[in-house]
Amino acid sequence: METEKLFEITAYTENQVGLLSAIAGIFTRRSLNIEKLLVYPSQIAGIHKFKIITRAAEAQIQTVVLQIEKKVDVIKSYYEVDNERSCREIDDVRQFLQERETESNNI
Amino acid sequence: MEQKITGAEAFWRSLLEEQVKVVFGYPGGQIMPVYDHYWNYQAQIRHVLVRHEQGAIHAAQGYARASGIPGMVLVTSGPGATNVVTGVADAMIDSTPVVVVAGQVPCQLLGKDAFQEIDLIGMATPITKWSYQIRRAEDVAWAVSRAFYIARTGRPGPVVLDFTKDAQAGLVDYAPKPCHFIRSYVPDPQVSESQLDEAARMIDEARKPFVVYGQGILLSGAEKELAAFLEKGAIPAGSTLLGLGALDSGNPHLKGMLGMHGNLAPNVMTQHCDLLVAVGMRFDDRVTGKLDTYARQARIIHIDIDPSEIGKLVPVDLGIVGDARKVLAGLTERIAPRTTREWQMEPILCDAVEKHKVIEPEIQPGTGEINPGEVVACVAEAVKGEALIVTDVGQNQMLAARYSRFVRPHSFISSGGLGTMGFGLPAAIGAKIAAPERTVVVFLGDGGLQMTFQEMGTIMQEGTDVKIVLLNNNWLGNVRMWQQLFFQERYSCTRMLNPEFTGIAQAYGIPSLHVETREELPSAIRQMFAQEGPFLLDVHVREESMVFPMIPPGSSVDEIMLNNEDWFNYGD
């Protein structure tokens, strides 16, 4: 059995009603207890940020993060084991949104 | 400037923008403004009035699976909405594009326990790809086009729109708002060239590669690409239940169906290959059996358009996210051509055992009661693979899958992931409406037929030409089988006292025949197909019918029961 650890999951999302329960449901169906939950505006205007702390096995967290990102109104989701947080995430989201903007102009 | 129109009318205009031809529905209080405006759109859009909302959603699923076009459902709030929930869950797990629009109480009554109010979004969230409450007439065009875009793109799925009564009644300057792009949603991810190179290298290096494919092939329209890939690499393949029809049943590379009641060869080959290439399938437990022992000897490549499927159940050596058609085309370009593979002996041996121990006793028993598989084989003989086969759930489903033959895609429609009894009859209605030029046959048991039997009324009213083949054993056959095998023959609550089904068919004006003996069967089947329009063929089959081979739940996929006594031993 893979050992359980504390993970910090982040998700950058559109501001849509109902997204909190959609994301919470991904944890509930696995009986994963959310230890800490924060939802607040991110550094990018109009984009919300979820921060979720939970205890689980890493293999499970990988699928959880992908299932969060699968929600139509979720832009990106990540997880990290320890507290060392880089600024890569927000740059990644910015770059993704820029690329999508270009793609949308090409349609 | 055009006059303002109501949200209800904007809804029908939005459906026309989406080229919707058919709506399966049932009116009620909170959706009445929408139904009222339908009066003016009858010439452009066909409304099929079902007898129960569950019938509407399954018919829409059948429609979508037969055509590839999203099925459309229109129901009222409260019970109308809760009655579609089973089908929405079914569409979610089977990746079926459907758009469900339900009425909802006016906004000022939301959350106040109004008559026929339920929190539909709350109920639908875990079982939909997207769900949204329309609160203003201005949002109708946007929400409808977004719903169809999400339902049909990427990995398809159900979308639910909760349409409040004030949004239906409100006025709007209507303009179409086509949706082709959502920035947070990437339905067709770019396929990584380097991963394709890596996969091609792994395939070329493999001595015993094996492909397992699923409905993803049909959803992406990758049937030709799959056949070309297998041909160039001389790679054998097995299909999941929902992948059936993606390859011609006669394709020499196809070794049969995977899983619990699948063929011996593909299950055994899973445990003997050195490379497993999974395409557009999700390693359902009915396919993998015991996960800890599943294909542990092999390297594994998993190709899926949904990134969250990669590594969900089976750890993989390489995961490729992308559309199956593009990935397979890319792989075919890259792999080295081969004419033969050294491991063709395995399937030949397995097939011989299966034919002797399982297939012949099932479909050519010679004497005794009629076997259900015999009926399927007899129908298959008559339709020559051309029919669109729909099933209910249980023994009828497994036998229909095992003994039908397919010569073209979109020929097999069945409730796979959710296993919804009652799916068959309404799904067949939707399939026939989507593909009127095709013969549609639905196999069901006496249990499942009675779960949605009321849709005989829809068949009567619409004159839908579906051939209903009832494999009637007066038991809940699959559960009875499990009780016999795994619950010490304690047949708890599985015996059914049934009505005379032909009498019910007659009451609906639907021609029918009851068959008791083997001798009557071929001519009864001929009569069914000769008759234009719907037909019920009620076949009394062996009461203690079994489905073999069987991989018992929790067993490895090569631990296979051949009948009540014998187990398959590869190498004997």
XYZ file of C-alpha atoms in Angstrom:
679
model
C 0.000 0.000 0.000
C 1.356 3.358 -1.019
C 1.806 5.661 1.963
C -0.462 8.642 2.393
C 0.955 12.130 2.578
C -0.361 15.647 2.801
C -0.723 17.237 -0.607
C -1.466 20.772 -1.617
C -3.629 20.934 -4.708
C -4.232 24.161 -6.588
C -6.741 24.834 -9.326
C -7.130 27.953 -11.448
C -10.705 28.353 -12.629
C -13.270 30.533 -14.296
C -15.619 32.254 -11.873
C -18.624 29.907 -12.189
C -21.346 29.095 -9.694
C -21.330 25.420 -8.700
C -17.646 24.769 -9.318
C -16.887 24.399 -5.612
C -19.320 21.509 -5.220
C -18.160 19.985 -8.507
C -14.586 19.938 -7.228
C -15.571 18.865 -3.708
C -17.446 15.895 -5.226
C -14.199 14.517 -6.653
C -12.892 14.232 -3.071
C -16.156 13.031 -1.525
C -16.568 10.011 -3.821
C -13.136 8.790 -2.733
C -13.741 9.510 0.960
C -10.879 11.975 0.896
C -11.076 14.429 3.738
C -10.304 18.026 2.833
C -8.039 19.318 5.587
C -7.983 22.906 4.382
C -9.766 24.798 1.612
C -9.226 28.308 0.313
C -10.942 29.945 -2.651
C -9.839 33.417 -3.673
C -9.121 35.637 -6.688
C -5.768 34.756 -8.270
C -3.175 37.251 -9.497
C -4.822 37.064 -12.933
C -7.916 39.222 -13.263
C -11.147 37.199 -13.382
C -9.420 33.891 -12.576
C -10.151 32.191 -9.271
C -7.766 30.037 -7.346
C -8.605 26.993 -5.222
C -6.117 25.743 -2.696
C -6.968 22.359 -1.196
C -4.965 20.391 1.366
C -5.733 16.699 1.614
C -4.115 13.462 2.781
C -3.863 10.688 0.204
C -1.578 8.424 -1.787
C 0.249 10.153 -4.622
C -1.179 7.874 -7.370
C -4.656 8.851 -6.239
C -3.773 12.551 -6.157
C -2.548 12.383 -9.761
C -5.971 11.179 -10.929
C -7.766 13.650 -8.631
C -5.835 16.568 -10.116
C -6.559 15.390 -13.676
C -10.240 14.963 -12.864
C -10.349 18.489 -11.429
C -8.705 19.839 -14.563
C -11.221 17.873 -16.659
C -14.059 20.115 -15.432
C -14.970 22.418 -18.284
C -14.505 25.615 -16.261
C -11.192 24.622 -14.661
C -8.187 26.086 -16.434
C -5.285 24.269 -14.774
C -4.713 22.126 -11.727
C -1.491 21.132 -9.949
C -0.307 19.346 -6.839
C 2.723 19.615 -4.659
C 4.038 17.440 -1.827
C 5.875 19.975 0.290
C 5.519 23.640 0.998
C 8.157 24.913 -1.391
C 6.075 26.736 -3.875
C 7.575 28.192 -6.993
C 6.099 30.942 -9.091
C 6.091 28.588 -12.081
C 2.407 27.772 -11.675
C 1.067 31.246 -12.260
C 3.434 31.735 -15.208
C 2.202 28.444 -16.619
C -1.420 29.556 -16.333
C -0.609 32.920 -17.953
C 1.147 31.210 -20.831
C -1.732 28.756 -21.293
C -4.269 31.576 -21.423
C -2.121 33.474 -23.936
C -1.887 30.403 -26.166
C -5.638 29.859 -25.945
C -6.204 33.512 -26.836
C -4.082 33.053 -29.972
C -5.932 29.846 -30.855
C -9.281 31.549 -30.373
C -8.228 34.343 -32.749
C -7.363 31.736 -35.368
C -10.832 30.147 -35.319
C -34.759 45.845 -35.621
C -36.453 42.538 -34.928
C -39.121 42.282 -32.285
C -38.085 40.820 -28.969
C -38.921 37.138 -28.501
C -39.329 35.015 -25.386
C -36.597 32.802 -23.974
C -38.807 29.826 -24.845
C -38.829 30.788 -28.502
C -35.124 31.633 -28.401
C -34.647 28.057 -27.218
C -36.236 26.562 -30.359
C -34.292 28.968 -32.585
C -31.111 27.912 -30.809
C -31.945 24.249 -31.439
C -32.344 25.018 -35.141
C -28.921 26.695 -35.070
C -27.542 23.411 -33.721
C -29.302 21.481 -36.520
C -31.396 19.544 -34.043
C -33.870 17.345 -35.926
C -35.427 15.288 -33.128
C -36.345 15.982 -29.500
C -37.351 13.203 -27.106
C -39.526 14.633 -24.407
C -42.441 14.836 -22.045
C -44.222 18.078 -21.126
C -45.114 19.343 -17.672
C -45.841 22.507 -15.714
C -42.489 24.268 -15.579
C -41.592 23.618 -19.214
C -44.951 24.610 -20.693
C -43.842 27.913 -22.259
C -41.225 25.958 -24.228
C -43.804 23.365 -25.299
C -46.204 26.145 -26.238
C -43.673 27.641 -28.651
C -43.010 24.219 -30.163
C -46.394 24.664 -31.850
C -44.668 26.944 -34.368
C -41.631 24.691 -34.911
C -43.352 21.355 -35.572
C -42.438 21.398 -39.232
C -38.714 21.786 -38.535
C -38.156 19.649 -35.453
C -39.712 16.275 -34.669
C -40.866 15.749 -31.088
C -41.149 12.167 -29.908
C -43.538 11.894 -26.982
C -42.282 9.113 -24.732
C -44.239 7.439 -21.948
C -41.772 8.096 -19.130
C -38.818 10.503 -18.967
C -36.378 7.597 -18.543
C -37.565 6.497 -21.971
C -36.686 9.927 -23.376
C -33.102 9.894 -22.159
C -32.405 6.313 -23.250
C -33.972 7.027 -26.650
C -31.720 10.081 -26.964
C -28.740 7.883 -26.057
C -29.727 5.351 -28.723
C -30.106 8.195 -31.205
C -26.668 9.583 -30.356
C -24.937 6.215 -30.442
C -26.468 5.324 -33.822
C -25.733 8.686 -35.451
C -22.870 10.340 -33.566
C -25.094 13.416 -33.230
C -26.048 14.602 -29.722
C -29.448 13.352 -28.559
C -31.837 15.980 -27.226
C -34.164 15.562 -24.249
C -36.830 17.978 -23.029
C -38.575 17.405 -19.690
C -40.211 19.302 -16.885
C -38.811 20.126 -13.449
C -38.897 17.973 -10.310
C -39.959 14.406 -11.144
C -39.448 15.010 -14.859
C -35.838 15.860 -14.120
C -35.218 13.106 -11.540
C -36.605 10.527 -13.970
C -33.830 11.291 -16.465
C -31.037 11.009 -13.904
C -30.375 7.285 -14.526
C -29.914 7.902 -18.236
C -27.693 10.923 -17.622
C -25.427 8.797 -15.420
C -25.470 6.110 -18.102
C -24.487 8.642 -20.796
C -21.689 9.967 -18.590
C -19.999 6.629 -18.019
C -20.525 5.565 -21.653
C -19.358 8.934 -23.104
C -22.611 9.549 -24.981
C -23.379 13.077 -26.212
C -26.817 14.113 -24.964
C -28.261 17.485 -24.042
C -31.003 17.451 -21.423
C -33.122 20.547 -20.900
C -35.403 20.525 -17.874
C -37.880 23.130 -16.741
C -37.291 24.824 -13.411
C -39.421 26.949 -11.113
C -39.175 30.755 -11.416
C -35.997 32.252 -9.931
C -37.745 33.894 -6.976
C -38.946 30.443 -5.830
C -35.548 28.723 -6.109
C -34.462 27.235 -2.800
C -37.942 27.644 -1.316
C -39.248 24.096 -1.834
C -41.670 25.195 -4.524
C -43.960 22.677 -6.209
C -41.843 20.389 -8.423
C -38.623 22.160 -7.481
C -35.459 20.146 -7.030
C -31.814 21.182 -7.030
C -31.167 19.662 -10.448
C -27.710 21.181 -10.850
C -26.738 19.715 -7.473
C -27.985 16.301 -8.575
C -26.521 16.474 -12.059
C -23.033 17.842 -11.294
C -21.304 14.513 -10.558
C -22.885 12.795 -13.565
C -22.577 15.431 -16.282
C -19.797 16.890 -18.343
C -21.325 20.316 -17.721
C -24.525 21.611 -16.168
C -25.913 25.126 -16.049
C -28.965 26.952 -14.767
C -30.464 29.427 -17.247
C -31.862 32.317 -15.248
C -32.303 34.962 -17.947
C -33.696 34.852 -21.483
C -30.492 36.583 -22.633
C -28.484 33.463 -21.729
C -30.538 30.951 -23.724
C -28.658 31.138 -27.041
C -25.288 31.096 -25.276
C -26.143 28.187 -22.968
C -27.686 25.996 -25.685
C -24.796 26.331 -28.132
C -22.270 25.852 -25.329
C -24.150 22.735 -24.202
C -24.004 21.142 -27.658
C -20.354 22.116 -28.135
C -19.362 20.500 -24.829
C -21.561 17.406 -25.306
C -20.152 16.467 -28.713
C -16.481 17.500 -28.520
C -13.526 15.823 -26.833
C -14.661 12.846 -24.821
C -18.408 13.264 -25.387
C -20.872 13.272 -22.523
C -24.163 14.540 -21.161
C -24.955 18.183 -20.470
C -27.892 19.346 -18.368
C -29.543 22.752 -18.682
C -31.894 23.803 -15.893
C -34.248 26.264 -17.597
C -36.062 28.521 -15.124
C -39.578 29.560 -15.986
C -38.774 33.272 -15.939
C -35.933 32.708 -18.412
C -38.502 30.961 -20.635
C -40.971 33.827 -20.313
C -38.480 36.721 -20.376
C -37.968 38.754 -23.560
C -34.728 38.990 -25.503
C -33.308 40.484 -28.700
C -32.399 37.085 -30.087
C -29.174 36.538 -31.969
C -27.422 33.166 -32.412
C -24.321 32.765 -30.262
C -22.420 29.868 -31.813
C -19.825 28.282 -29.528
C -16.604 26.900 -31.038
C -14.183 27.683 -28.276
C -13.946 27.698 -24.484
C -10.600 28.863 -23.177
C -10.557 26.591 -20.122
C -11.531 23.505 -22.159
C -9.199 21.699 -24.584
C -11.261 19.022 -26.343
C -8.707 17.994 -28.953
C -5.272 18.012 -27.322
C -2.202 18.262 -29.504
C -0.609 14.825 -29.946
C 3.034 14.733 -28.916
C 5.288 13.770 -31.846
C 7.997 12.488 -29.535
C 5.509 10.224 -27.769
C 4.400 8.845 -31.138
C 8.049 8.119 -31.984
C 8.529 6.428 -28.638
C 5.356 4.338 -29.021
C 6.329 3.267 -32.545
C 9.729 2.195 -31.236
C 8.097 0.140 -28.468
C 5.758 -1.509 -31.003
C 8.612 -2.321 -33.387
C 10.640 -3.824 -30.541
C 7.786 -5.982 -29.297
C 7.598 -9.650 -30.192
C 4.037 -10.121 -29.035
C 2.165 -6.836 -29.208
C -1.568 -6.849 -28.532
C -4.108 -4.074 -29.050
C -7.169 -3.615 -26.848
C -9.618 -1.026 -28.110
C -12.913 0.456 -27.003
C -15.647 2.866 -27.956
C -13.061 5.628 -28.427
C -12.496 4.210 -31.914
C -16.161 4.784 -32.823
C -16.339 8.166 -31.101
C -13.345 9.496 -33.004
C -14.257 7.783 -36.284
C -10.962 5.879 -36.238
C -12.255 2.579 -37.672
C -10.168 2.760 -40.868
C -7.103 4.004 -39.020
C -7.351 1.114 -36.540
C -7.682 -1.475 -39.319
C -4.726 0.056 -41.185
C -2.583 0.112 -38.038
C -3.276 -3.555 -37.222
C -2.706 -4.541 -40.835
C 0.637 -2.788 -41.190
C 1.996 -4.148 -37.917
C 0.254 -7.555 -38.179
C -0.976 -6.935 -34.632
C -3.832 -8.936 -33.102
C -6.558 -7.059 -31.242
C -9.430 -7.477 -28.818
C -12.494 -5.282 -28.479
C -14.339 -4.108 -25.399
C -18.127 -4.500 -25.299
C -18.686 -0.943 -26.512
C -15.951 -1.210 -29.136
C -17.878 -3.916 -31.009
C -18.504 -3.008 -34.626
C -15.428 -0.773 -34.902
C -13.781 -3.611 -36.811
C -15.584 -6.006 -39.134
C -16.215 -9.249 -37.221
C -14.361 -11.038 -40.025
C -11.198 -8.928 -39.696
C -8.338 -11.462 -39.374
C -6.592 -9.355 -36.722
C -9.650 -9.258 -34.471
C -9.473 -12.036 -31.894
C -12.794 -11.299 -30.240
C -14.334 -9.534 -27.271
C -12.494 -8.865 -24.027
C -13.692 -9.271 -20.510
C -15.849 -11.293 -18.158
C -17.914 -13.011 -20.877
C -15.583 -12.283 -23.752
C -13.737 -14.750 -25.950
C -10.908 -16.871 -24.614
C -8.273 -15.700 -27.070
C -8.164 -11.957 -26.332
C -8.291 -12.520 -22.566
C -5.495 -15.091 -22.695
C -3.454 -12.937 -25.078
C -3.702 -10.059 -22.598
C -1.733 -12.221 -20.162
C 0.817 -13.398 -22.744
C 1.626 -10.311 -24.776
C 4.832 -8.370 -24.206
C 3.282 -5.049 -25.186
C -0.335 -4.020 -24.565
C -1.550 -1.067 -26.610
C -4.874 0.228 -25.222
C -6.796 2.660 -27.423
C -9.969 4.522 -26.488
C -10.834 2.246 -23.585
C -10.739 2.832 -19.838
C -9.768 -0.513 -18.238
C -13.193 -1.178 -16.759
C -13.128 -3.912 -14.122
C -15.356 -6.096 -16.316
C -12.466 -6.017 -18.818
C -9.458 -6.269 -16.506
C -10.646 -8.722 -13.866
C -8.186 -8.682 -10.987
C -6.059 -5.580 -11.540
C -3.033 -6.809 -9.596
C -2.440 -9.553 -12.127
C -3.657 -7.762 -15.260
C -1.049 -7.842 -18.059
C 1.728 -7.534 -15.484
C 4.207 -9.193 -17.874
C 3.695 -6.539 -20.561
C 4.772 -2.995 -21.182
C 1.658 -0.859 -21.553
C 0.824 2.075 -23.832
C -2.484 3.822 -23.129
C -3.993 6.140 -25.736
C -6.989 8.231 -24.658
C -8.386 11.690 -25.334
C -9.136 12.104 -21.618
C -5.895 12.747 -19.675
C -7.505 11.681 -16.399
C -7.899 8.119 -17.733
C -4.142 7.628 -18.086
C -2.839 5.775 -15.046
C -6.256 5.835 -13.319
C -6.346 2.041 -12.928
C -3.419 0.487 -14.744
C 0.083 1.910 -14.369
C 1.400 2.608 -17.857
C 4.820 2.828 -19.456
C 3.606 5.439 -21.933
C 0.407 7.478 -21.955
C -0.562 9.337 -25.104
C -3.286 11.947 -24.781
C -5.089 12.582 -28.024
C -7.769 11.725 -30.506
C -7.583 8.012 -31.419
C -7.828 8.712 -35.134
C -4.849 11.071 -35.145
C -2.759 8.922 -32.836
C -3.376 5.729 -34.814
C -2.646 7.464 -38.112
C 0.592 8.803 -36.633
C 1.573 5.380 -35.347
C 0.796 3.615 -38.638
C 3.074 6.062 -40.415
C 5.900 5.302 -38.024
C 5.824 1.545 -37.399
C 7.732 -0.953 -39.516
C 5.578 -3.125 -41.783
C 5.247 -6.767 -40.755
C 3.525 -9.642 -42.502
C 3.169 -12.142 -39.683
C 3.614 -12.457 -35.955
C 4.981 -15.570 -34.355
C 2.239 -15.713 -31.768
C -0.730 -16.572 -33.945
C -0.927 -20.054 -32.361
C -2.462 -18.845 -29.094
C -5.740 -17.650 -30.615
C -6.072 -20.758 -32.766
C -5.822 -22.991 -29.713
C -8.175 -20.836 -27.632
C -10.729 -20.624 -30.419
C -10.788 -24.402 -30.826
C -11.459 -24.931 -27.123
C -14.101 -22.195 -27.027
C -15.871 -23.553 -30.089
C -16.006 -27.079 -28.720
C -16.716 -26.350 -25.051
C -18.808 -23.180 -25.199
C -20.098 -22.062 -28.572
C -21.399 -25.316 -30.016
C -23.238 -26.375 -26.837
C -24.824 -22.899 -26.675
C -25.896 -22.312 -30.254
C -26.283 -25.901 -31.521
C -27.537 -27.903 -28.555
C -29.650 -30.100 -30.824
C -32.221 -31.094 -28.217
C -33.865 -29.679 -25.114
C -35.090 -26.178 -24.456
C -34.011 -23.321 -26.726
C -30.810 -21.621 -25.546
C -30.858 -17.812 -25.543
C -27.565 -17.720 -27.476
C -29.163 -19.903 -30.120
C -31.792 -17.204 -30.723
C -29.101 -14.545 -31.146
C -27.174 -16.775 -33.565
C -30.362 -17.466 -35.516
C -31.094 -13.731 -35.841
C -27.449 -13.080 -36.772
C -27.790 -15.652 -39.536
C -30.845 -13.820 -40.865
C -29.430 -10.274 -40.803
C -25.880 -11.107 -42.028
C -24.255 -8.464 -39.833
C -26.224 -5.640 -41.399
C -28.588 -4.969 -38.483
C -28.093 -2.448 -35.753
C -28.144 -4.534 -32.586
C -29.409 -2.955 -29.367
C -29.417 -4.790 -26.057
C -30.761 -4.494 -22.586
C -28.558 -5.578 -19.680
C -27.715 -9.020 -18.398
C -27.486 -12.395 -20.094
C -29.331 -11.083 -23.162
C -26.648 -8.406 -23.517
C -23.665 -10.720 -23.186
C -25.132 -13.276 -25.588
C -26.116 -10.594 -28.110
C -22.548 -9.279 -27.954
C -21.028 -12.746 -28.281
C -23.141 -14.181 -31.094
C -23.962 -11.158 -33.268
C -21.777 -10.290 -36.241
C -20.920 -6.786 -37.374
C -19.846 -5.518 -40.741
C -19.989 -1.809 -40.051
C -19.527 0.661 -37.228
C -22.345 1.982 -35.026
C -24.028 -1.419 -35.114
C -24.035 -2.254 -31.413
C -25.723 -0.164 -28.724
C -25.684 -1.297 -25.124
C -25.477 0.152 -21.639
C -21.883 -0.662 -20.722
C -20.558 1.179 -17.699
C -23.763 1.715 -15.759
C -25.476 -1.527 -16.809
C -28.938 0.008 -16.849
C -31.765 -2.511 -17.111
C -34.602 -0.951 -19.090
C -32.157 0.717 -21.500
C -32.862 -1.565 -24.440
C -36.371 -0.782 -25.619
C -36.165 3.038 -25.586
C -32.580 2.998 -26.923
C -33.814 0.933 -29.871
C -36.509 3.538 -30.576
C -33.899 6.307 -30.659
C -31.534 4.214 -32.792
C -34.233 3.504 -35.375
C -35.224 7.173 -35.542
C -31.568 8.121 -36.085
C -31.007 5.411 -38.697
C -34.383 4.730 -40.363
C -32.732 2.900 -43.262
C -31.284 0.235 -40.976
C -32.853 -2.869 -39.483
C -32.901 -2.415 -35.716
C -33.092 -5.484 -33.484
C -33.232 -5.241 -29.703
C -32.482 -8.253 -27.493
C -33.850 -8.115 -23.991
C -34.896 -10.274 -21.095
C -38.246 -10.429 -19.363
C -36.851 -8.365 -16.460
C -35.438 -5.456 -18.455
C -38.341 -5.295 -20.887
C -40.725 -4.701 -17.996
C -38.612 -1.867 -16.623
C -39.473 0.373 -19.590
C -42.280 -1.611 -21.224
C -44.445 1.509 -21.313
C -42.400 2.664 -24.333
C -44.442 0.210 -26.412
C -46.838 3.164 -26.449
C -44.173 5.360 -28.051
C -43.486 2.646 -30.627
C -47.198 2.471 -31.389
C -47.647 6.238 -31.690
C -44.500 6.803 -33.755
C -44.792 3.572 -35.770
C -41.128 2.889 -35.006
C -39.968 -0.245 -36.804
C -38.000 -2.047 -34.099
C -37.741 -5.808 -33.924
C -38.035 -6.758 -30.264
C -36.571 -10.153 -29.425
C -37.491 -11.210 -25.912
C -35.299 -13.947 -24.443
C -37.857 -14.989 -21.893
C -36.781 -17.353 -19.132
C -39.083 -16.138 -16.342
C -36.035 -15.331 -14.215
C -33.760 -12.416 -13.611
C -31.313 -14.579 -15.469
C -27.963 -12.984 -14.755
C -28.593 -12.654 -11.032
C -29.977 -16.215 -10.968
C -26.759 -17.368 -12.643
C -24.644 -15.637 -9.994
C -26.803 -17.180 -7.258
C -26.169 -20.591 -8.786
C -22.414 -20.050 -9.106
C -21.508 -17.920 -6.102
C -24.421 -17.959 -3.625
C -25.032 -21.690 -3.043
C -28.093 -21.820 -5.303
C -30.152 -19.655 -2.958
C -32.430 -18.106 -5.553
C -33.501 -15.112 -3.566
C -36.101 -12.957 -5.332
C -35.125 -13.751 -8.921
C -38.112 -15.824 -10.073
C -40.618 -13.808 -12.086
C -44.270 -14.473 -12.727
C -44.751 -12.870 -16.107
C -47.759 -11.743 -18.099
C -48.523 -12.961 -21.575
C -46.300 -10.532 -23.469
C -47.932 -11.141 -26.837
C -51.235 -10.084 -25.302
C -49.715 -6.779 -24.235
C -48.185 -6.290 -27.687
C -51.587 -6.962 -29.196
C -53.146 -4.307 -26.998
C -50.647 -1.838 -28.483
C -51.447 -3.066 -31.977
C -47.947 -4.509 -32.363
C -47.747 -7.897 -34.151
C -46.082 -10.639 -32.144
C -45.305 -14.328 -31.960
C -44.633 -16.630 -29.042
C -42.118 -19.378 -29.734
C -41.709 -22.492 -27.586
C -39.787 -24.913 -29.774
C -36.585 -24.952 -31.786
C -38.482 -25.980 -34.915
C -40.653 -22.846 -34.877
C -37.736 -20.439 -34.409
C -36.336 -19.915 -37.943
C -39.745 -19.332 -39.515
C -40.774 -17.003 -36.668
C -37.602 -14.938 -37.255
C -38.332 -14.840 -40.987
C -41.858 -13.695 -40.270
C -40.569 -10.970 -37.940
C -38.300 -9.516 -40.624
C -40.872 -9.935 -43.385
C -43.372 -7.907 -41.389
C -43.012 -4.173 -41.917
C -43.098 -2.174 -38.710
C -42.530 -3.125 -35.082
C -42.679 -6.749 -33.984
C -42.347 -8.605 -30.691
C -40.835 -12.080 -30.779
C -41.312 -13.721 -27.388
C -39.030 -16.744 -27.228
C -39.341 -19.097 -24.286
C -35.723 -19.998 -23.592
C -34.006 -22.378 -21.181
C -35.011 -21.298 -17.698
C -31.620 -22.075 -16.170
C -29.621 -20.400 -18.894
C -25.967 -19.586 -18.256
C -23.452 -17.363 -20.026
C -20.002 -18.825 -20.591
C -17.103 -18.398 -20.744
C -16.976 -16.525 -17.478
C -14.155 -14.886 -15.607
C -15.519 -14.894 -12.056
C -15.436 -11.490 -10.373
C -12.070 -10.853 -8.728
C -10.244 -13.408 -10.871
C -7.437 -12.858 -13.347
C -8.522 -12.630 -16.969
C -7.003 -16.019 -17.752
C -8.925 -17.808 -14.977
C -11.905 -18.739 -17.078
C -14.879 -21.038 -16.487
C -15.953 -22.873 -19.639
C -19.115 -24.387 -18.166
C -20.415 -25.505 -14.791
C -17.543 -27.986 -14.378
C -14.562 -27.091 -16.547
C -11.978 -24.344 -16.247
C -9.796 -23.277 -19.099
C -6.173 -24.315 -18.772
C -3.997 -22.674 -21.317
C -1.368 -25.135 -22.532
C -3.360 -28.302 -21.820
